[in-house]
């Protein structure tokens, strides 16, 4: 189905993300695997599957879509999602406040600020959409938000929880 690299792009408590090439379509994907140490822990497997299932049901232009879920031959769960080329919101904020750019023309700094603010508004809309569907992201932070190269903001939906889980 896919060839994936051994390089880890990112990771969190439950998994690690690799870049993969879909053999059928030739497109690059992000594939998140459950961490090897967590595979034998039922509660972590369930959390990982819940994350994949809930994310796949959130149809919003600023939430990273899940394309397919599965398991490797050795039983390691994974899910494939859109690969976002860009940088994190955290990196964009750091660049905005970079002291080496403090003397950039005011108009340029203002334009960067407004662009970033617009992307942040897209993130807020994605979070509002998830909340409207009873989903809460328990780890919202700039490192979990990818800003695509063409102005898109995409929320990574790890650490999800439905409202019914909170009661």
CSV table of N, CA and C in Angstrom, one decimal:
chain,number,residue,atom,x,y,z
A,1,UNK,N,0.8,-1.2,0.0
A,1,UNK,CA,0.0,0.0,0.0
A,1,UNK,C,0.9,1.3,0.0
A,2,UNK,N,1.8,1.4,1.0
A,2,UNK,CA,2.7,2.5,1.1
A,2,UNK,C,4.1,2.1,1.4
A,3,UNK,N,5.0,3.0,0.9
A,3,UNK,CA,6.4,2.9,1.4
A,3,UNK,C,6.6,4.1,2.3
A,4,UNK,N,7.1,3.9,3.5
A,4,UNK,CA,7.3,5.0,4.4
A,4,UNK,C,8.8,5.0,4.8
A,5,UNK,N,9.2,6.2,5.2
A,5,UNK,CA,10.6,6.4,5.5
A,5,UNK,C,10.8,6.0,7.0
A,6,UNK,N,12.0,5.8,7.4
A,6,UNK,CA,12.3,5.4,8.8
A,6,UNK,C,12.5,6.7,9.6
A,7,UNK,N,12.5,7.8,8.9
A,7,UNK,CA,12.7,9.1,9.6
A,7,UNK,C,11.3,9.5,10.3
A,8,UNK,N,11.4,9.9,11.5
A,8,UNK,CA,10.2,10.4,12.3
A,8,UNK,C,10.1,11.9,12.0
A,9,UNK,N,8.9,12.3,11.5
A,9,UNK,CA,8.7,13.8,11.3
A,9,UNK,C,8.3,14.4,12.6
A,10,UNK,N,7.5,13.8,13.4
A,10,UNK,CA,7.0,14.3,14.6
A,10,UNK,C,6.5,13.1,15.5
A,11,UNK,N,6.3,13.4,16.8
A,11,UNK,CA,5.8,12.4,17.7
A,11,UNK,C,5.1,13.0,18.8
A,12,UNK,N,4.2,12.2,19.4
A,12,UNK,CA,3.5,12.6,20.6
A,12,UNK,C,3.5,11.4,21.6
A,13,UNK,N,2.7,11.5,22.6
A,13,UNK,CA,2.6,10.4,23.6
A,13,UNK,C,2.3,9.1,23.0
A,14,UNK,N,1.3,9.1,22.0
A,14,UNK,CA,0.8,7.8,21.5
A,14,UNK,C,1.6,7.3,20.3
A,15,UNK,N,2.1,8.2,19.5
A,15,UNK,CA,2.7,7.8,18.2
A,15,UNK,C,3.7,8.6,17.6
A,16,UNK,N,4.2,8.1,16.5
A,16,UNK,CA,5.2,8.8,15.7
A,16,UNK,C,4.7,8.9,14.2
A,17,UNK,N,5.0,10.0,13.6
A,17,UNK,CA,4.6,10.3,12.2
A,17,UNK,C,5.7,10.2,11.3
A,18,UNK,N,5.5,9.4,10.2
A,18,UNK,CA,6.5,9.2,9.1
A,18,UNK,C,5.9,9.7,7.8
A,19,UNK,N,6.7,10.1,6.9
A,19,UNK,CA,6.3,10.4,5.6
A,19,UNK,C,6.2,9.1,4.8
A,20,UNK,N,5.2,9.0,4.0
A,20,UNK,CA,5.0,7.8,3.2
A,20,UNK,C,4.6,8.2,1.7
A,21,UNK,N,4.8,7.3,0.8
A,21,UNK,CA,4.4,7.5,-0.6
A,21,UNK,C,3.3,6.4,-0.9
A,22,UNK,N,2.1,6.8,-1.2
A,22,UNK,CA,1.1,5.9,-1.6
A,22,UNK,C,1.4,5.3,-2.9
A,23,UNK,N,1.6,4.0,-3.0
A,23,UNK,CA,2.0,3.3,-4.2
A,23,UNK,C,0.9,3.4,-5.3
A,24,UNK,N,-0.3,3.5,-4.9
A,24,UNK,CA,-1.4,3.6,-5.9
A,24,UNK,C,-1.5,4.9,-6.6
A,25,UNK,N,-1.4,6.0,-5.8
A,25,UNK,CA,-1.7,7.3,-6.3
A,25,UNK,C,-0.4,8.1,-6.5
A,26,UNK,N,0.7,7.7,-5.8
A,26,UNK,CA,2.0,8.4,-5.9
A,26,UNK,C,2.0,9.7,-5.0
A,27,UNK,N,1.0,9.9,-4.3
A,27,UNK,CA,1.0,11.1,-3.4
A,27,UNK,C,1.7,10.8,-2.1
A,28,UNK,N,2.3,11.9,-1.5
A,28,UNK,CA,2.9,11.8,-0.2
A,28,UNK,C,1.9,11.9,0.9
A,29,UNK,N,2.0,11.1,1.9
A,29,UNK,CA,1.1,11.1,3.0
A,29,UNK,C,1.9,11.2,4.3
A,30,UNK,N,1.2,11.5,5.4
A,30,UNK,CA,1.8,11.4,6.8
A,30,UNK,C,1.1,10.2,7.3
A,31,UNK,N,1.9,9.3,7.9
A,31,UNK,CA,1.4,8.0,8.5
A,31,UNK,C,1.8,8.0,10.0
A,32,UNK,N,0.8,8.0,10.8
A,32,UNK,CA,1.0,7.9,12.3
A,32,UNK,C,0.9,6.5,12.7
A,33,UNK,N,2.0,6.0,13.4
A,33,UNK,CA,2.0,4.7,14.0
A,33,UNK,C,1.9,4.8,15.5
A,34,UNK,N,1.2,3.8,16.1
A,34,UNK,CA,1.2,3.7,17.5
A,34,UNK,C,2.6,3.4,18.0
A,35,UNK,N,3.1,4.0,19.0
A,35,UNK,CA,4.5,3.7,19.5
A,35,UNK,C,4.6,2.2,19.8
A,36,UNK,N,5.8,1.7,19.5
A,36,UNK,CA,6.0,0.2,19.6
A,36,UNK,C,5.8,-0.2,21.1
A,37,UNK,N,6.2,0.6,22.0
A,37,UNK,CA,6.0,0.2,23.4
A,37,UNK,C,4.6,0.2,23.9
A,38,UNK,N,3.7,0.9,23.1
A,38,UNK,CA,2.3,1.0,23.5
A,38,UNK,C,1.4,0.0,22.9
A,39,UNK,N,1.9,-0.8,21.9
A,39,UNK,CA,1.1,-1.7,21.1
A,39,UNK,C,0.4,-2.7,22.0
A,40,UNK,N,1.1,-3.2,23.0
A,40,UNK,CA,0.5,-4.3,23.9
A,40,UNK,C,-0.3,-3.7,25.0
A,41,UNK,N,-0.5,-2.4,25.1
A,41,UNK,CA,-1.3,-1.8,26.2
A,41,UNK,C,-2.7,-1.5,25.6
A,42,UNK,N,-3.7,-2.3,26.0
A,42,UNK,CA,-5.1,-2.1,25.4
A,42,UNK,C,-5.6,-0.7,25.5
A,43,UNK,N,-5.4,0.0,26.6
A,43,UNK,CA,-6.0,1.3,26.8
A,43,UNK,C,-5.3,2.3,25.8
A,44,UNK,N,-4.0,2.1,25.5
A,44,UNK,CA,-3.3,3.0,24.6
A,44,UNK,C,-3.7,2.7,23.1
A,45,UNK,N,-3.9,1.4,22.8
A,45,UNK,CA,-4.4,1.0,21.5
A,45,UNK,C,-5.8,1.6,21.3
A,46,UNK,N,-6.7,1.5,22.3
A,46,UNK,CA,-8.0,2.1,22.2
A,46,UNK,C,-8.0,3.6,22.0
A,47,UNK,N,-7.1,4.3,22.7
A,47,UNK,CA,-6.9,5.7,22.6
A,47,UNK,C,-6.5,6.1,21.2
A,48,UNK,N,-5.5,5.4,20.7
A,48,UNK,CA,-5.0,5.6,19.3
A,48,UNK,C,-6.1,5.4,18.3
A,49,UNK,N,-6.9,4.3,18.4
A,49,UNK,CA,-8.0,4.0,17.5
A,49,UNK,C,-9.0,5.1,17.6
A,50,UNK,N,-9.3,5.5,18.8
A,50,UNK,CA,-10.3,6.6,19.0
A,50,UNK,C,-9.9,7.9,18.3
A,51,UNK,N,-8.6,8.2,18.5
A,51,UNK,CA,-8.0,9.4,17.8
A,51,UNK,C,-8.2,9.3,16.3
A,52,UNK,N,-7.9,8.2,15.7
A,52,UNK,CA,-8.1,8.0,14.3
A,52,UNK,C,-9.5,8.1,13.8
A,53,UNK,N,-10.4,7.4,14.6
A,53,UNK,CA,-11.8,7.4,14.2
A,53,UNK,C,-12.5,8.8,14.3
A,54,UNK,N,-12.2,9.5,15.4
A,54,UNK,CA,-12.8,10.8,15.6
A,54,UNK,C,-12.3,11.7,14.6
A,55,UNK,N,-11.0,11.7,14.3
A,55,UNK,CA,-10.4,12.6,13.4
A,55,UNK,C,-10.9,12.4,12.0
A,56,UNK,N,-11.1,11.1,11.6
A,56,UNK,CA,-11.7,10.8,10.3
A,56,UNK,C,-13.1,11.3,10.1
A,57,UNK,N,-13.8,11.6,11.2
A,57,UNK,CA,-15.2,12.0,11.1
A,57,UNK,C,-15.3,13.6,11.1
A,58,UNK,N,-14.2,14.3,11.3
A,58,UNK,CA,-14.2,15.7,11.3
A,58,UNK,C,-13.9,16.2,9.9
A,59,UNK,N,-14.9,16.6,9.2
A,59,UNK,CA,-14.7,17.1,7.8
A,59,UNK,C,-14.7,18.6,7.8
A,60,UNK,N,-13.5,19.1,7.9
A,60,UNK,CA,-13.3,20.6,7.9
A,60,UNK,C,-12.1,20.9,7.2
A,61,UNK,N,-12.1,22.0,6.4
A,61,UNK,CA,-10.9,22.3,5.6
A,61,UNK,C,-9.6,22.6,6.4
A,62,UNK,N,-9.8,22.9,7.7
A,62,UNK,CA,-8.6,23.2,8.5
A,62,UNK,C,-8.3,22.2,9.6
A,63,UNK,N,-8.8,21.0,9.4
A,63,UNK,CA,-8.5,19.8,10.2
A,63,UNK,C,-7.9,18.8,9.3
A,64,UNK,N,-6.7,18.3,9.7
A,64,UNK,CA,-6.0,17.3,8.8
A,64,UNK,C,-6.9,16.0,8.6
A,65,UNK,N,-7.2,15.7,7.4
A,65,UNK,CA,-8.1,14.6,7.1
A,65,UNK,C,-7.4,13.2,7.3
A,66,UNK,N,-8.0,12.3,7.8
A,66,UNK,CA,-7.5,10.9,7.9
A,66,UNK,C,-8.1,10.2,6.7
A,67,UNK,N,-7.2,9.5,5.9
A,67,UNK,CA,-7.6,8.8,4.7
A,67,UNK,C,-7.9,7.3,4.9
A,68,UNK,N,-7.1,6.7,5.7
A,68,UNK,CA,-7.3,5.2,6.0
A,68,UNK,C,-6.6,4.9,7.3
A,69,UNK,N,-7.2,3.8,7.9
A,69,UNK,CA,-6.6,3.2,9.1
A,69,UNK,C,-6.2,1.8,8.8
A,70,UNK,N,-5.4,1.2,9.6
A,70,UNK,CA,-5.0,-0.2,9.5
A,70,UNK,C,-4.0,-0.6,10.5
A,71,UNK,N,-3.4,-1.8,10.2
A,71,UNK,CA,-2.3,-2.3,11.1
A,71,UNK,C,-1.3,-2.9,10.2
A,72,UNK,N,0.0,-2.8,10.6
A,72,UNK,CA,1.1,-3.4,9.9
A,72,UNK,C,1.0,-5.0,10.0
A,73,UNK,N,1.8,-5.7,9.3
A,73,UNK,CA,1.8,-7.2,9.4
A,73,UNK,C,2.1,-7.7,10.8
A,74,UNK,N,2.8,-6.9,11.6
A,74,UNK,CA,3.1,-7.3,12.9
A,74,UNK,C,2.1,-6.7,13.9
A,75,UNK,N,1.0,-6.1,13.5
A,75,UNK,CA,0.0,-5.7,14.4
A,75,UNK,C,0.1,-4.3,14.9
A,76,UNK,N,1.0,-3.5,14.4
A,76,UNK,CA,1.1,-2.1,14.8
A,76,UNK,C,0.1,-1.2,14.1
A,77,UNK,N,-0.9,-0.6,14.9
A,77,UNK,CA,-1.9,0.3,14.3
A,77,UNK,C,-1.3,1.5,13.7
A,78,UNK,N,-1.9,2.0,12.6
A,78,UNK,CA,-1.5,3.3,12.0
A,78,UNK,C,-2.7,3.9,11.3
A,79,UNK,N,-2.6,5.2,11.0
A,79,UNK,CA,-3.5,5.8,10.1
A,79,UNK,C,-2.8,6.8,9.2
A,80,UNK,N,-3.3,7.0,8.0
A,80,UNK,CA,-2.7,7.8,7.0
A,80,UNK,C,-3.5,9.1,6.9
A,81,UNK,N,-2.8,10.2,6.8
A,81,UNK,CA,-3.5,11.5,6.7
A,81,UNK,C,-2.7,12.4,5.7
A,82,UNK,N,-3.3,13.5,5.4
A,82,UNK,CA,-2.7,14.5,4.5
A,82,UNK,C,-1.3,14.9,5.1
A,83,UNK,N,-0.3,15.0,4.2
A,83,UNK,CA,1.0,15.5,4.6
A,83,UNK,C,0.9,17.0,4.4
A,84,UNK,N,1.2,17.7,5.5
A,84,UNK,CA,1.2,19.2,5.5
A,84,UNK,C,2.6,19.7,5.3
A,85,UNK,N,2.9,20.3,4.2
A,85,UNK,CA,4.2,21.0,4.0
A,85,UNK,C,4.1,22.4,4.5
A,86,UNK,N,4.9,22.7,5.5
A,86,UNK,CA,4.9,24.1,6.0
A,86,UNK,C,5.6,24.1,7.3
A,87,UNK,N,5.1,24.9,8.2
A,87,UNK,CA,5.8,25.1,9.5
A,87,UNK,C,4.7,25.1,10.6
A,88,UNK,N,5.1,25.0,11.8
A,88,UNK,CA,4.1,25.1,12.9
A,88,UNK,C,3.8,26.5,13.2
A,89,UNK,N,2.7,26.7,13.9
A,89,UNK,CA,2.3,28.0,14.4
A,89,UNK,C,3.3,28.5,15.3
A,90,UNK,N,3.9,27.6,16.1
A,90,UNK,CA,5.0,28.1,17.1
A,90,UNK,C,6.2,28.6,16.4
A,91,UNK,N,6.6,28.0,15.2
A,91,UNK,CA,7.7,28.6,14.5
A,91,UNK,C,7.3,29.9,13.9
A,92,UNK,N,6.1,30.1,13.4
A,92,UNK,CA,5.7,31.3,12.8
A,92,UNK,C,5.6,32.4,13.9
A,93,UNK,N,5.2,32.1,15.1
A,93,UNK,CA,5.2,33.1,16.2
A,93,UNK,C,6.6,33.5,16.5
A,94,UNK,N,7.5,32.5,16.6
A,94,UNK,CA,8.9,32.8,16.9
A,94,UNK,C,9.5,33.7,15.8
A,95,UNK,N,9.2,33.5,14.6
A,95,UNK,CA,9.7,34.3,13.5
A,95,UNK,C,9.2,35.7,13.6
A,96,UNK,N,7.9,35.8,13.9
A,96,UNK,CA,7.3,37.1,14.0
A,96,UNK,C,8.0,38.0,15.1
A,97,UNK,N,8.4,37.3,16.2
A,97,UNK,CA,9.1,38.0,17.3
A,97,UNK,C,10.6,38.0,17.2
A,98,UNK,N,11.1,37.5,16.1
A,98,UNK,CA,12.6,37.4,16.0
A,98,UNK,C,13.2,38.8,16.1
A,99,UNK,N,14.1,38.9,17.1
A,99,UNK,CA,14.8,40.2,17.2
A,99,UNK,C,15.6,40.7,16.0
A,100,UNK,N,16.1,39.7,15.2
A,100,UNK,CA,16.8,40.1,14.0
A,100,UNK,C,15.9,40.7,12.9
A,101,UNK,N,14.6,40.6,13.1
A,101,UNK,CA,13.7,41.2,12.1
A,101,UNK,C,13.0,42.4,12.7
A,102,UNK,N,13.4,42.8,13.9
A,102,UNK,CA,12.7,44.0,14.5
A,102,UNK,C,12.8,45.2,13.7
A,103,UNK,N,13.8,45.3,12.9
A,103,UNK,CA,14.0,46.6,12.1
A,103,UNK,C,13.5,46.5,10.7
A,104,UNK,N,12.7,45.4,10.4
A,104,UNK,CA,12.1,45.3,9.1
A,104,UNK,C,11.1,46.5,9.0
A,105,UNK,N,10.8,46.9,7.8
A,105,UNK,CA,9.8,48.0,7.6
A,105,UNK,C,8.5,47.7,8.3
A,106,UNK,N,7.9,48.7,8.9
A,106,UNK,CA,6.7,48.5,9.6
A,106,UNK,C,5.6,47.9,8.8
A,107,UNK,N,5.5,48.2,7.5
A,107,UNK,CA,4.4,47.7,6.7
A,107,UNK,C,4.6,46.2,6.5
A,108,UNK,N,5.9,45.7,6.4
A,108,UNK,CA,6.2,44.3,6.2
A,108,UNK,C,5.8,43.6,7.5
A,109,UNK,N,6.2,44.1,8.7
A,109,UNK,CA,5.9,43.5,10.0
A,109,UNK,C,4.4,43.4,10.2
A,110,UNK,N,3.7,44.5,9.8
A,110,UNK,CA,2.2,44.5,10.0
A,110,UNK,C,1.6,43.4,9.1
A,111,UNK,N,2.1,43.3,7.9
A,111,UNK,CA,1.5,42.3,6.9
A,111,UNK,C,1.7,40.9,7.5
A,112,UNK,N,2.9,40.6,8.0
A,112,UNK,CA,3.2,39.3,8.6
A,112,UNK,C,2.3,39.0,9.8
A,113,UNK,N,2.1,40.0,10.6
A,113,UNK,CA,1.2,39.9,11.8
A,113,UNK,C,-0.2,39.6,11.4
A,114,UNK,N,-0.7,40.4,10.4
A,114,UNK,CA,-2.1,40.2,9.9
A,114,UNK,C,-2.3,38.8,9.3
A,115,UNK,N,-1.3,38.4,8.5
A,115,UNK,CA,-1.4,37.0,7.9
A,115,UNK,C,-1.4,36.0,9.0
A,116,UNK,N,-0.6,36.1,10.0
A,116,UNK,CA,-0.6,35.1,11.1
A,116,UNK,C,-1.9,35.2,11.9
A,117,UNK,N,-2.4,36.3,12.1
A,117,UNK,CA,-3.7,36.5,12.8
A,117,UNK,C,-4.8,35.8,12.0
A,118,UNK,N,-4.8,36.0,10.7
A,118,UNK,CA,-5.8,35.3,9.8
A,118,UNK,C,-5.7,33.8,9.9
A,119,UNK,N,-4.5,33.3,10.0
A,119,UNK,CA,-4.3,31.8,10.1
A,119,UNK,C,-4.8,31.4,11.5
A,120,UNK,N,-4.5,32.2,12.5
A,120,UNK,CA,-5.0,31.8,13.8
A,120,UNK,C,-6.5,31.8,13.9
A,121,UNK,N,-7.2,32.7,13.2
A,121,UNK,CA,-8.6,32.7,13.1
A,121,UNK,C,-9.2,31.4,12.4
A,122,UNK,N,-8.4,30.9,11.4
A,122,UNK,CA,-8.8,29.6,10.8
A,122,UNK,C,-8.7,28.5,11.8
A,123,UNK,N,-7.7,28.5,12.7
A,123,UNK,CA,-7.5,27.5,13.7
A,123,UNK,C,-8.7,27.6,14.7
A,124,UNK,N,-9.1,28.8,15.1
A,124,UNK,CA,-10.2,29.0,16.0
A,124,UNK,C,-11.5,28.4,15.4
A,125,UNK,N,-11.7,28.6,14.1
A,125,UNK,CA,-12.9,28.1,13.4
A,125,UNK,C,-12.9,26.5,13.4
A,126,UNK,N,-11.7,26.0,13.2
A,126,UNK,CA,-11.6,24.5,13.2
A,126,UNK,C,-11.9,23.9,14.6
A,127,UNK,N,-11.4,24.6,15.6
A,127,UNK,CA,-11.7,24.2,17.0
A,127,UNK,C,-13.1,24.3,17.3
A,128,UNK,N,-13.8,25.4,16.9
A,128,UNK,CA,-15.2,25.6,17.1
A,128,UNK,C,-16.0,24.5,16.4
A,129,UNK,N,-15.6,24.2,15.2
A,129,UNK,CA,-16.3,23.1,14.5
A,129,UNK,C,-16.2,21.8,15.3
A,130,UNK,N,-15.0,21.4,15.7
A,130,UNK,CA,-14.8,20.2,16.5
A,130,UNK,C,-15.7,20.3,17.8
A,131,UNK,N,-15.7,21.4,18.5
A,131,UNK,CA,-16.5,21.5,19.7
A,131,UNK,C,-18.0,21.4,19.4
A,132,UNK,N,-18.4,21.9,18.3
A,132,UNK,CA,-19.8,21.8,17.8
A,132,UNK,C,-20.2,20.3,17.6
A,133,UNK,N,-19.2,19.5,17.3
A,133,UNK,CA,-19.5,18.1,17.1
A,133,UNK,C,-19.2,17.2,18.3
A,134,UNK,N,-18.9,17.9,19.5
A,134,UNK,CA,-18.7,17.2,20.7
A,134,UNK,C,-17.3,16.7,20.9
A,135,UNK,N,-16.4,17.3,20.2
A,135,UNK,CA,-15.0,16.8,20.3
A,135,UNK,C,-14.1,17.9,20.9
A,136,UNK,N,-13.3,17.6,21.9
A,136,UNK,CA,-12.4,18.5,22.6
A,136,UNK,C,-11.0,18.0,22.3
A,137,UNK,N,-10.1,19.0,21.9
A,137,UNK,CA,-8.7,18.7,21.8
A,137,UNK,C,-8.0,19.1,23.1
A,138,UNK,N,-7.4,18.1,23.7
A,138,UNK,CA,-6.9,18.4,25.1
A,138,UNK,C,-5.5,18.9,25.1
A,139,UNK,N,-4.9,19.1,23.9
A,139,UNK,CA,-3.5,19.6,23.9
A,139,UNK,C,-3.3,20.6,22.8
A,140,UNK,N,-4.1,21.6,22.8
A,140,UNK,CA,-4.0,22.7,21.8
A,140,UNK,C,-2.8,23.6,22.2
A,141,UNK,N,-1.9,23.7,21.2
A,141,UNK,CA,-0.7,24.5,21.4
A,141,UNK,C,-0.1,24.8,20.1
A,142,UNK,N,0.7,25.8,19.9
A,142,UNK,CA,1.3,26.2,18.6
A,142,UNK,C,2.0,25.1,17.9
A,143,UNK,N,2.6,24.2,18.7
A,143,UNK,CA,3.4,23.1,18.1
A,143,UNK,C,2.5,22.1,17.4
A,144,UNK,N,1.2,22.1,17.7
A,144,UNK,CA,0.2,21.1,17.1
A,144,UNK,C,-0.6,21.7,16.0
A,145,UNK,N,-0.2,22.9,15.6
A,145,UNK,CA,-0.9,23.5,14.4
A,145,UNK,C,0.1,23.7,13.3
A,146,UNK,N,-0.2,23.2,12.2
A,146,UNK,CA,0.6,23.3,11.0
A,146,UNK,C,0.1,24.4,10.1
A,147,UNK,N,0.9,25.3,9.7
A,147,UNK,CA,0.6,26.3,8.7
A,147,UNK,C,1.1,25.9,7.3
A,148,UNK,N,0.2,25.6,6.5
A,148,UNK,CA,0.6,25.1,5.1
A,148,UNK,C,1.2,26.2,4.3
A,149,UNK,N,1.9,25.8,3.3
A,149,UNK,CA,2.6,26.8,2.4
A,149,UNK,C,1.6,27.8,1.7
A,150,UNK,N,0.4,27.4,1.6
A,150,UNK,CA,-0.5,28.3,0.8
A,150,UNK,C,-1.6,28.9,1.6
A,151,UNK,N,-1.3,29.2,2.9
A,151,UNK,CA,-2.2,29.9,3.7
A,151,UNK,C,-3.2,29.1,4.5
A,152,UNK,N,-3.1,27.8,4.5
A,152,UNK,CA,-4.0,26.9,5.2
A,152,UNK,C,-3.4,26.7,6.6
A,153,UNK,N,-4.3,26.6,7.6
A,153,UNK,CA,-4.0,26.3,8.9
A,153,UNK,C,-4.6,24.9,9.2
A,154,UNK,N,-3.8,24.0,9.7
A,154,UNK,CA,-4.4,22.6,9.9
A,154,UNK,C,-4.1,22.2,11.3
A,155,UNK,N,-5.1,21.8,12.0
A,155,UNK,CA,-5.0,21.4,13.4
A,155,UNK,C,-4.8,19.9,13.4
A,156,UNK,N,-3.7,19.5,14.1
A,156,UNK,CA,-3.5,18.0,14.3
A,156,UNK,C,-4.3,17.6,15.5
A,157,UNK,N,-5.0,16.5,15.4
A,157,UNK,CA,-6.1,16.2,16.3
A,157,UNK,C,-5.7,15.1,17.3
A,158,UNK,N,-4.4,15.1,17.7
A,158,UNK,CA,-4.1,14.1,18.8
A,158,UNK,C,-4.7,14.6,20.1
A,159,UNK,N,-4.8,13.8,21.0
A,159,UNK,CA,-5.3,14.1,22.4
A,159,UNK,C,-6.8,14.6,22.3
A,160,UNK,N,-7.6,13.9,21.5
A,160,UNK,CA,-9.0,14.2,21.4
A,160,UNK,C,-9.8,13.5,22.5
A,161,UNK,N,-10.9,14.1,22.8
A,161,UNK,CA,-11.8,13.6,23.7
A,161,UNK,C,-13.2,14.0,23.4
A,162,UNK,N,-14.1,13.1,23.4
A,162,UNK,CA,-15.5,13.5,23.1
A,162,UNK,C,-16.1,14.0,24.4
A,163,UNK,N,-17.2,14.9,24.3
A,163,UNK,CA,-17.9,15.4,25.5
A,163,UNK,C,-18.4,14.2,26.3
A,164,UNK,N,-18.8,13.1,25.7
A,164,UNK,CA,-19.3,12.0,26.5
A,164,UNK,C,-18.3,11.4,27.4
A,165,UNK,N,-17.0,11.6,27.0
A,165,UNK,CA,-15.9,11.0,27.8
A,165,UNK,C,-15.7,11.9,29.0
A,166,UNK,N,-16.1,13.1,29.0
A,166,UNK,CA,-15.9,14.0,30.1
A,166,UNK,C,-16.9,13.9,31.3
A,167,UNK,N,-18.0,13.3,31.0
A,167,UNK,CA,-19.1,13.2,31.9
A,167,UNK,C,-18.8,12.1,32.9
